[in-house]
JSON list of C-alpha atoms in Angstrom, two decimals:
[
{"chain": "N", "resi": 1, "resn": "UNK", "atom": "CA", "xyz": [-39.56, -16.56, -20.05]},
{"chain": "N", "resi": 2, "resn": "UNK", "atom": "CA", "xyz": [-36.31, -17.76, -22.03]},
{"chain": "N", "resi": 3, "resn": "UNK", "atom": "CA", "xyz": [-35.37, -14.29, -22.45]},
{"chain": "N", "resi": 4, "resn": "UNK", "atom": "CA", "xyz": [-35.41, -13.80, -18.89]},
{"chain": "N", "resi": 5, "resn": "UNK", "atom": "CA", "xyz": [-33.13, -16.74, -17.97]},
{"chain": "N", "resi": 6, "resn": "UNK", "atom": "CA", "xyz": [-30.67, -15.71, -20.68]},
{"chain": "N", "resi": 7, "resn": "UNK", "atom": "CA", "xyz": [-30.69, -12.25, -19.44]},
{"chain": "N", "resi": 8, "resn": "UNK", "atom": "CA", "xyz": [-30.06, -13.37, -15.77]},
{"chain": "N", "resi": 9, "resn": "UNK", "atom": "CA", "xyz": [-27.34, -16.04, -16.78]},
{"chain": "N", "resi": 10, "resn": "UNK", "atom": "CA", "xyz": [-25.64, -13.34, -18.94]},
{"chain": "N", "resi": 11, "resn": "UNK", "atom": "CA", "xyz": [-25.52, -11.00, -16.09]},
{"chain": "N", "resi": 12, "resn": "UNK", "atom": "CA", "xyz": [-24.32, -13.63, -13.59]},
{"chain": "N", "resi": 13, "resn": "UNK", "atom": "CA", "xyz": [-21.63, -14.33, -16.13]},
{"chain": "N", "resi": 14, "resn": "UNK", "atom": "CA", "xyz": [-20.64, -10.67, -16.28]},
{"chain": "N", "resi": 15, "resn": "UNK", "atom": "CA", "xyz": [-20.75, -10.09, -12.75]},
{"chain": "N", "resi": 16, "resn": "UNK", "atom": "CA", "xyz": [-18.40, -13.13, -12.20]},
{"chain": "N", "resi": 17, "resn": "UNK", "atom": "CA", "xyz": [-16.18, -11.63, -14.84]},
{"chain": "N", "resi": 18, "resn": "UNK", "atom": "CA", "xyz": [-15.87, -8.35, -12.96]},
{"chain": "N", "resi": 19, "resn": "UNK", "atom": "CA", "xyz": [-15.16, -10.20, -9.80]},
{"chain": "N", "resi": 20, "resn": "UNK", "atom": "CA", "xyz": [-12.33, -11.91, -11.34]},
{"chain": "N", "resi": 21, "resn": "UNK", "atom": "CA", "xyz": [-10.84, -8.79, -12.29]},
{"chain": "N", "resi": 22, "resn": "UNK", "atom": "CA", "xyz": [-9.76, -8.08, -8.42]},
{"chain": "N", "resi": 23, "resn": "UNK", "atom": "CA", "xyz": [-6.88, -9.17, -6.73]},
{"chain": "N", "resi": 24, "resn": "UNK", "atom": "CA", "xyz": [-6.05, -9.01, -3.01]},
{"chain": "N", "resi": 25, "resn": "UNK", "atom": "CA", "xyz": [-3.50, -9.63, -0.40]},
{"chain": "N", "resi": 26, "resn": "UNK", "atom": "CA", "xyz": [-3.58, -9.57, 3.56]},
{"chain": "N", "resi": 27, "resn": "UNK", "atom": "CA", "xyz": [0.20, -10.05, 3.67]},
{"chain": "N", "resi": 28, "resn": "UNK", "atom": "CA", "xyz": [1.72, -7.01, 1.87]},
{"chain": "N", "resi": 29, "resn": "UNK", "atom": "CA", "xyz": [4.88, -5.79, 3.07]},
{"chain": "N", "resi": 30, "resn": "UNK", "atom": "CA", "xyz": [5.45, -2.14, 3.68]},
{"chain": "N", "resi": 31, "resn": "UNK", "atom": "CA", "xyz": [8.72, -1.07, 5.21]},
{"chain": "N", "resi": 32, "resn": "UNK", "atom": "CA", "xyz": [10.69, 2.10, 5.62]},
{"chain": "N", "resi": 33, "resn": "UNK", "atom": "CA", "xyz": [14.00, 3.38, 6.08]},
{"chain": "N", "resi": 34, "resn": "UNK", "atom": "CA", "xyz": [15.62, 6.58, 7.27]},
{"chain": "N", "resi": 35, "resn": "UNK", "atom": "CA", "xyz": [19.21, 7.46, 7.74]},
{"chain": "N", "resi": 36, "resn": "UNK", "atom": "CA", "xyz": [21.14, 10.25, 9.43]},
{"chain": "N", "resi": 37, "resn": "UNK", "atom": "CA", "xyz": [24.80, 9.87, 10.70]},
{"chain": "N", "resi": 38, "resn": "UNK", "atom": "CA", "xyz": [23.67, 9.42, 14.28]},
{"chain": "N", "resi": 39, "resn": "UNK", "atom": "CA", "xyz": [20.63, 6.85, 13.77]},
{"chain": "N", "resi": 40, "resn": "UNK", "atom": "CA", "xyz": [19.45, 4.55, 11.27]},
{"chain": "N", "resi": 41, "resn": "UNK", "atom": "CA", "xyz": [15.71, 3.73, 11.64]},
{"chain": "N", "resi": 42, "resn": "UNK", "atom": "CA", "xyz": [14.02, 0.89, 9.83]},
{"chain": "N", "resi": 43, "resn": "UNK", "atom": "CA", "xyz": [10.71, -0.87, 10.38]},
{"chain": "N", "resi": 44, "resn": "UNK", "atom": "CA", "xyz": [8.62, -3.50, 8.44]},
{"chain": "N", "resi": 45, "resn": "UNK", "atom": "CA", "xyz": [4.85, -4.29, 8.44]},
{"chain": "N", "resi": 46, "resn": "UNK", "atom": "CA", "xyz": [3.96, -7.78, 7.02]},
{"chain": "N", "resi": 47, "resn": "UNK", "atom": "CA", "xyz": [0.29, -7.40, 7.05]},
{"chain": "N", "resi": 48, "resn": "UNK", "atom": "CA", "xyz": [-1.05, -4.63, 4.92]},
{"chain": "N", "resi": 49, "resn": "UNK", "atom": "CA", "xyz": [-3.93, -5.15, 2.82]},
{"chain": "N", "resi": 50, "resn": "UNK", "atom": "CA", "xyz": [-4.14, -4.36, -0.73]},
{"chain": "N", "resi": 51, "resn": "UNK", "atom": "CA", "xyz": [-7.08, -4.42, -3.49]},
{"chain": "N", "resi": 52, "resn": "UNK", "atom": "CA", "xyz": [-6.32, -4.10, -7.19]},
{"chain": "N", "resi": 53, "resn": "UNK", "atom": "CA", "xyz": [-9.18, -3.91, -9.64]},
{"chain": "N", "resi": 54, "resn": "UNK", "atom": "CA", "xyz": [-7.43, -4.93, -12.60]},
{"chain": "N", "resi": 55, "resn": "UNK", "atom": "CA", "xyz": [-10.46, -3.78, -15.03]},
{"chain": "N", "resi": 56, "resn": "UNK", "atom": "CA", "xyz": [-10.18, -0.06, -13.75]},
{"chain": "N", "resi": 57, "resn": "UNK", "atom": "CA", "xyz": [-6.74, 0.24, -12.36]},
{"chain": "N", "resi": 58, "resn": "UNK", "atom": "CA", "xyz": [-8.03, 1.37, -8.89]},
{"chain": "N", "resi": 59, "resn": "UNK", "atom": "CA", "xyz": [-5.84, 0.32, -6.15]},
{"chain": "N", "resi": 60, "resn": "UNK", "atom": "CA", "xyz": [-6.11, 0.56, -2.22]},
{"chain": "N", "resi": 61, "resn": "UNK", "atom": "CA", "xyz": [-3.77, 0.03, 0.36]},
{"chain": "N", "resi": 62, "resn": "UNK", "atom": "CA", "xyz": [-4.22, 0.06, 4.15]},
{"chain": "N", "resi": 63, "resn": "UNK", "atom": "CA", "xyz": [-1.93, -0.71, 6.84]},
{"chain": "N", "resi": 64, "resn": "UNK", "atom": "CA", "xyz": [-2.19, -0.47, 10.76]},
{"chain": "N", "resi": 65, "resn": "UNK", "atom": "CA", "xyz": [0.59, 1.65, 12.10]},
{"chain": "N", "resi": 66, "resn": "UNK", "atom": "CA", "xyz": [1.10, -0.75, 15.32]},
{"chain": "N", "resi": 67, "resn": "UNK", "atom": "CA", "xyz": [2.13, -3.43, 12.98]},
{"chain": "N", "resi": 68, "resn": "UNK", "atom": "CA", "xyz": [5.37, -2.04, 12.14]},
{"chain": "N", "resi": 69, "resn": "UNK", "atom": "CA", "xyz": [8.11, -4.06, 13.78]},
{"chain": "N", "resi": 70, "resn": "UNK", "atom": "CA", "xyz": [11.53, -2.37, 14.88]},
{"chain": "N", "resi": 71, "resn": "UNK", "atom": "CA", "xyz": [14.81, -3.81, 15.68]},
{"chain": "N", "resi": 72, "resn": "UNK", "atom": "CA", "xyz": [14.76, -1.96, 18.98]},
{"chain": "N", "resi": 73, "resn": "UNK", "atom": "CA", "xyz": [11.55, -2.09, 21.25]},
{"chain": "N", "resi": 74, "resn": "UNK", "atom": "CA", "xyz": [12.03, 1.28, 22.40]},
{"chain": "N", "resi": 75, "resn": "UNK", "atom": "CA", "xyz": [12.01, 2.72, 18.89]},
{"chain": "N", "resi": 76, "resn": "UNK", "atom": "CA", "xyz": [8.80, 1.04, 18.23]},
{"chain": "N", "resi": 77, "resn": "UNK", "atom": "CA", "xyz": [7.40, 2.55, 21.36]},
{"chain": "N", "resi": 78, "resn": "UNK", "atom": "CA", "xyz": [8.58, 6.24, 20.43]},
{"chain": "N", "resi": 79, "resn": "UNK", "atom": "CA", "xyz": [7.31, 5.87, 17.10]},
{"chain": "N", "resi": 80, "resn": "UNK", "atom": "CA", "xyz": [3.83, 4.68, 18.08]},
{"chain": "N", "resi": 81, "resn": "UNK", "atom": "CA", "xyz": [3.26, 7.10, 20.96]},
{"chain": "N", "resi": 82, "resn": "UNK", "atom": "CA", "xyz": [5.47, 10.13, 20.36]},
{"chain": "N", "resi": 83, "resn": "UNK", "atom": "CA", "xyz": [5.62, 10.44, 16.56]},
{"chain": "N", "resi": 84, "resn": "UNK", "atom": "CA", "xyz": [2.80, 8.41, 14.93]},
{"chain": "N", "resi": 85, "resn": "UNK", "atom": "CA", "xyz": [0.30, 8.67, 17.73]},
{"chain": "N", "resi": 86, "resn": "UNK", "atom": "CA", "xyz": [-1.13, 5.35, 16.48]},
{"chain": "N", "resi": 87, "resn": "UNK", "atom": "CA", "xyz": [-3.97, 5.24, 19.23]},
{"chain": "N", "resi": 88, "resn": "UNK", "atom": "CA", "xyz": [-5.32, 8.35, 17.59]},
{"chain": "N", "resi": 89, "resn": "UNK", "atom": "CA", "xyz": [-4.31, 7.61, 14.01]},
{"chain": "N", "resi": 90, "resn": "UNK", "atom": "CA", "xyz": [-4.28, 3.88, 13.88]},
{"chain": "N", "resi": 91, "resn": "UNK", "atom": "CA", "xyz": [-3.68, 3.17, 10.04]},
{"chain": "N", "resi": 92, "resn": "UNK", "atom": "CA", "xyz": [-2.14, 4.59, 7.01]},
{"chain": "N", "resi": 93, "resn": "UNK", "atom": "CA", "xyz": [-3.86, 4.31, 3.54]},
{"chain": "N", "resi": 94, "resn": "UNK", "atom": "CA", "xyz": [-3.57, 4.76, -0.05]},
{"chain": "N", "resi": 95, "resn": "UNK", "atom": "CA", "xyz": [-6.32, 5.16, -2.48]},
{"chain": "N", "resi": 96, "resn": "UNK", "atom": "CA", "xyz": [-5.25, 5.58, -5.97]},
{"chain": "N", "resi": 97, "resn": "UNK", "atom": "CA", "xyz": [-5.17, 4.57, -9.68]},
{"chain": "N", "resi": 98, "resn": "UNK", "atom": "CA", "xyz": [-2.92, 2.95, -11.98]},
{"chain": "N", "resi": 99, "resn": "UNK", "atom": "CA", "xyz": [-2.57, 5.25, -14.83]},
{"chain": "N", "resi": 100, "resn": "UNK", "atom": "CA", "xyz": [-1.57, 2.88, -17.60]},
{"chain": "N", "resi": 101, "resn": "UNK", "atom": "CA", "xyz": [-3.30, -0.30, -16.08]},
{"chain": "N", "resi": 102, "resn": "UNK", "atom": "CA", "xyz": [-3.98, -1.66, -19.61]},
{"chain": "N", "resi": 103, "resn": "UNK", "atom": "CA", "xyz": [-0.25, -2.61, -19.64]},
{"chain": "N", "resi": 104, "resn": "UNK", "atom": "CA", "xyz": [-1.15, -5.29, -16.99]},
{"chain": "N", "resi": 105, "resn": "UNK", "atom": "CA", "xyz": [-2.27, -8.74, -18.54]},
{"chain": "N", "resi": 106, "resn": "UNK", "atom": "CA", "xyz": [-3.03, -11.03, -15.56]},
{"chain": "N", "resi": 107, "resn": "UNK", "atom": "CA", "xyz": [-3.32, -14.09, -18.20]},
{"chain": "N", "resi": 108, "resn": "UNK", "atom": "CA", "xyz": [0.30, -13.42, -19.29]},
{"chain": "N", "resi": 109, "resn": "UNK", "atom": "CA", "xyz": [3.50, -13.80, -17.40]},
{"chain": "N", "resi": 110, "resn": "UNK", "atom": "CA", "xyz": [5.57, -10.63, -17.39]},
{"chain": "N", "resi": 111, "resn": "UNK", "atom": "CA", "xyz": [6.95, -7.48, -15.96]},
{"chain": "N", "resi": 112, "resn": "UNK", "atom": "CA", "xyz": [5.77, -3.83, -16.69]},
{"chain": "N", "resi": 113, "resn": "UNK", "atom": "CA", "xyz": [6.42, -0.43, -15.15]},
{"chain": "N", "resi": 114, "resn": "UNK", "atom": "CA", "xyz": [3.29, 1.49, -14.27]},
{"chain": "N", "resi": 115, "resn": "UNK", "atom": "CA", "xyz": [2.59, 4.84, -13.00]},
{"chain": "N", "resi": 116, "resn": "UNK", "atom": "CA", "xyz": [0.48, 4.95, -9.74]},
{"chain": "N", "resi": 117, "resn": "UNK", "atom": "CA", "xyz": [-1.29, 8.23, -8.48]},
{"chain": "N", "resi": 118, "resn": "UNK", "atom": "CA", "xyz": [-3.60, 9.00, -5.55]},
{"chain": "N", "resi": 119, "resn": "UNK", "atom": "CA", "xyz": [-4.20, 9.95, -2.24]},
{"chain": "N", "resi": 120, "resn": "UNK", "atom": "CA", "xyz": [-1.91, 8.81, 0.64]},
{"chain": "N", "resi": 121, "resn": "UNK", "atom": "CA", "xyz": [-3.26, 9.30, 4.15]},
{"chain": "N", "resi": 122, "resn": "UNK", "atom": "CA", "xyz": [-0.67, 9.11, 7.25]},
{"chain": "N", "resi": 123, "resn": "UNK", "atom": "CA", "xyz": [-1.04, 10.80, 10.60]},
{"chain": "N", "resi": 124, "resn": "UNK", "atom": "CA", "xyz": [-4.40, 12.17, 9.64]},
{"chain": "N", "resi": 125, "resn": "UNK", "atom": "CA", "xyz": [-3.18, 14.04, 6.74]},
{"chain": "N", "resi": 126, "resn": "UNK", "atom": "CA", "xyz": [-3.94, 13.06, 3.04]},
{"chain": "N", "resi": 127, "resn": "UNK", "atom": "CA", "xyz": [-1.67, 14.44, 0.30]},
{"chain": "N", "resi": 128, "resn": "UNK", "atom": "CA", "xyz": [-1.54, 13.74, -3.58]},
{"chain": "N", "resi": 129, "resn": "UNK", "atom": "CA", "xyz": [1.24, 11.41, -4.53]},
{"chain": "N", "resi": 130, "resn": "UNK", "atom": "CA", "xyz": [2.47, 9.87, -7.84]},
{"chain": "N", "resi": 131, "resn": "UNK", "atom": "CA", "xyz": [5.08, 7.23, -8.25]},
{"chain": "N", "resi": 132, "resn": "UNK", "atom": "CA", "xyz": [6.38, 4.39, -10.47]},
{"chain": "N", "resi": 133, "resn": "UNK", "atom": "CA", "xyz": [5.69, 0.82, -9.75]},
{"chain": "N", "resi": 134, "resn": "UNK", "atom": "CA", "xyz": [6.89, -2.36, -11.13]},
{"chain": "N", "resi": 135, "resn": "UNK", "atom": "CA", "xyz": [3.85, -4.90, -11.51]},
{"chain": "N", "resi": 136, "resn": "UNK", "atom": "CA", "xyz": [5.15, -8.52, -12.22]},
{"chain": "N", "resi": 137, "resn": "UNK", "atom": "CA", "xyz": [2.58, -11.26, -13.28]},
{"chain": "N", "resi": 138, "resn": "UNK", "atom": "CA", "xyz": [3.70, -14.70, -12.69]},
{"chain": "N", "resi": 139, "resn": "UNK", "atom": "CA", "xyz": [1.13, -17.69, -12.95]},
{"chain": "N", "resi": 140, "resn": "UNK", "atom": "CA", "xyz": [-1.82, -15.69, -12.46]},
{"chain": "N", "resi": 141, "resn": "UNK", "atom": "CA", "xyz": [-0.25, -13.88, -9.43]},
{"chain": "N", "resi": 142, "resn": "UNK", "atom": "CA", "xyz": [0.35, -10.21, -9.44]},
{"chain": "N", "resi": 143, "resn": "UNK", "atom": "CA", "xyz": [3.55, -8.79, -7.57]},
{"chain": "N", "resi": 144, "resn": "UNK", "atom": "CA", "xyz": [3.67, -4.98, -7.18]},
{"chain": "N", "resi": 145, "resn": "UNK", "atom": "CA", "xyz": [6.70, -3.17, -6.06]},
{"chain": "N", "resi": 146, "resn": "UNK", "atom": "CA", "xyz": [7.21, 0.50, -5.51]},
{"chain": "N", "resi": 147, "resn": "UNK", "atom": "CA", "xyz": [9.56, 2.78, -3.54]},
{"chain": "N", "resi": 148, "resn": "UNK", "atom": "CA", "xyz": [8.95, 6.49, -2.61]},
{"chain": "N", "resi": 149, "resn": "UNK", "atom": "CA", "xyz": [10.09, 9.00, -0.34]},
{"chain": "N", "resi": 150, "resn": "UNK", "atom": "CA", "xyz": [7.96, 11.12, 1.91]},
{"chain": "N", "resi": 151, "resn": "UNK", "atom": "CA", "xyz": [8.62, 14.22, 3.95]},
{"chain": "N", "resi": 152, "resn": "UNK", "atom": "CA", "xyz": [7.79, 13.74, 7.61]},
{"chain": "N", "resi": 153, "resn": "UNK", "atom": "CA", "xyz": [6.69, 17.13, 8.14]},
{"chain": "N", "resi": 154, "resn": "UNK", "atom": "CA", "xyz": [4.22, 16.84, 5.23]},
{"chain": "N", "resi": 155, "resn": "UNK", "atom": "CA", "xyz": [2.26, 14.57, 7.35]},
{"chain": "N", "resi": 156, "resn": "UNK", "atom": "CA", "xyz": [2.18, 16.69, 10.49]},
{"chain": "N", "resi": 157, "resn": "UNK", "atom": "CA", "xyz": [4.58, 14.33, 12.26]},
{"chain": "N", "resi": 158, "resn": "UNK", "atom": "CA", "xyz": [6.46, 16.67, 14.72]},
{"chain": "N", "resi": 159, "resn": "UNK", "atom": "CA", "xyz": [10.10, 15.50, 15.42]},
{"chain": "N", "resi": 160, "resn": "UNK", "atom": "CA", "xyz": [11.07, 17.22, 18.96]},
{"chain": "N", "resi": 161, "resn": "UNK", "atom": "CA", "xyz": [14.08, 19.47, 18.90]},
{"chain": "N", "resi": 162, "resn": "UNK", "atom": "CA", "xyz": [15.92, 17.09, 21.33]},
{"chain": "N", "resi": 163, "resn": "UNK", "atom": "CA", "xyz": [16.16, 14.51, 18.66]},
{"chain": "N", "resi": 164, "resn": "UNK", "atom": "CA", "xyz": [15.85, 16.31, 15.39]},
{"chain": "N", "resi": 165, "resn": "UNK", "atom": "CA", "xyz": [19.16, 15.63, 14.21]},
{"chain": "N", "resi": 166, "resn": "UNK", "atom": "CA", "xyz": [18.78, 12.00, 15.24]},
{"chain": "N", "resi": 167, "resn": "UNK", "atom": "CA", "xyz": [15.65, 11.59, 12.98]},
{"chain": "N", "resi": 168, "resn": "UNK", "atom": "CA", "xyz": [15.78, 12.26, 9.11]},
{"chain": "N", "resi": 169, "resn": "UNK", "atom": "CA", "xyz": [13.28, 14.59, 7.70]},
{"chain": "N", "resi": 170, "resn": "UNK", "atom": "CA", "xyz": [12.70, 12.49, 4.69]},
{"chain": "N", "resi": 171, "resn": "UNK", "atom": "CA", "xyz": [11.69, 8.68, 4.72]},
{"chain": "N", "resi": 172, "resn": "UNK", "atom": "CA", "xyz": [12.02, 6.19, 2.00]},
{"chain": "N", "resi": 173, "resn": "UNK", "atom": "CA", "xyz": [9.23, 3.66, 1.78]},
{"chain": "N", "resi": 174, "resn": "UNK", "atom": "CA", "xyz": [8.91, 0.38, 0.05]},
{"chain": "N", "resi": 175, "resn": "UNK", "atom": "CA", "xyz": [6.13, -1.53, -0.83]},
{"chain": "N", "resi": 176, "resn": "UNK", "atom": "CA", "xyz": [5.95, -5.16, -1.94]},
{"chain": "N", "resi": 177, "resn": "UNK", "atom": "CA", "xyz": [2.88, -6.86, -2.31]},
{"chain": "N", "resi": 178, "resn": "UNK", "atom": "CA", "xyz": [1.74, -10.31, -4.17]},
{"chain": "N", "resi": 179, "resn": "UNK", "atom": "CA", "xyz": [-2.10, -10.29, -4.79]},
{"chain": "N", "resi": 180, "resn": "UNK", "atom": "CA", "xyz": [-3.95, -13.44, -5.67]},
{"chain": "N", "resi": 181, "resn": "UNK", "atom": "CA", "xyz": [-7.29, -13.35, -7.28]},
{"chain": "N", "resi": 182, "resn": "UNK", "atom": "CA", "xyz": [-9.96, -12.73, -5.36]},
{"chain": "N", "resi": 183, "resn": "UNK", "atom": "CA", "xyz": [-12.36, -15.46, -4.81]},
{"chain": "N", "resi": 184, "resn": "UNK", "atom": "CA", "xyz": [-16.23, -14.92, -3.94]}
]
C-alpha cells in the first residue's frame, strides 16, 4: 500500500512539474505594416493567445482576424471583407517549435535569440516558415518578440487590380507576447 501511495504522490509531482513548464497569454500583440508610396497600412491586435511548453519548445499562437484595429475604419472594413474574408477565415494560427529551446531558462533572468519554425496558417492557407525570435526572461515571465515578412499572394489573398499599386505585396509582421506561468 505504501508503494501505491508513493507512486501516486510521485506521479502527481511529475504531472505538476510538467504543467509548470507551460506559459500562456491572452494579450499577445500582433501587428503588421506594409508601405507603398501611395498608402501606409498598419494594424494591431492586442488579444492573441499563445501557449509555450518550455519543456519541449512547442509553441502555438492564435489570433482573431477581426481583432485587428486600423487607424481608418474603412481600411479595417476592406481588410475584413475584401482581403481577409474574416467571416470565412476567422483566425490565423502558428503551430511550431523553438528549435533551440534548451537555451531558455525560466528561472534565470536573461535574453537569448532562438530559431522558431512551424506552420503559419492565414486565410485558410498553411505555409512552413522559420524566423528568429528574442526570448527575454524577467522575474519568471517570458517575453517573446519576433519579426518576419510574408508575401500576401502566398496566402491566397487577392489584391484587386484597381488598388494593386496602393497595397504592398509583402507585409512585415511583428509579434510581442509576455507569457506567464500557466496555473491549474
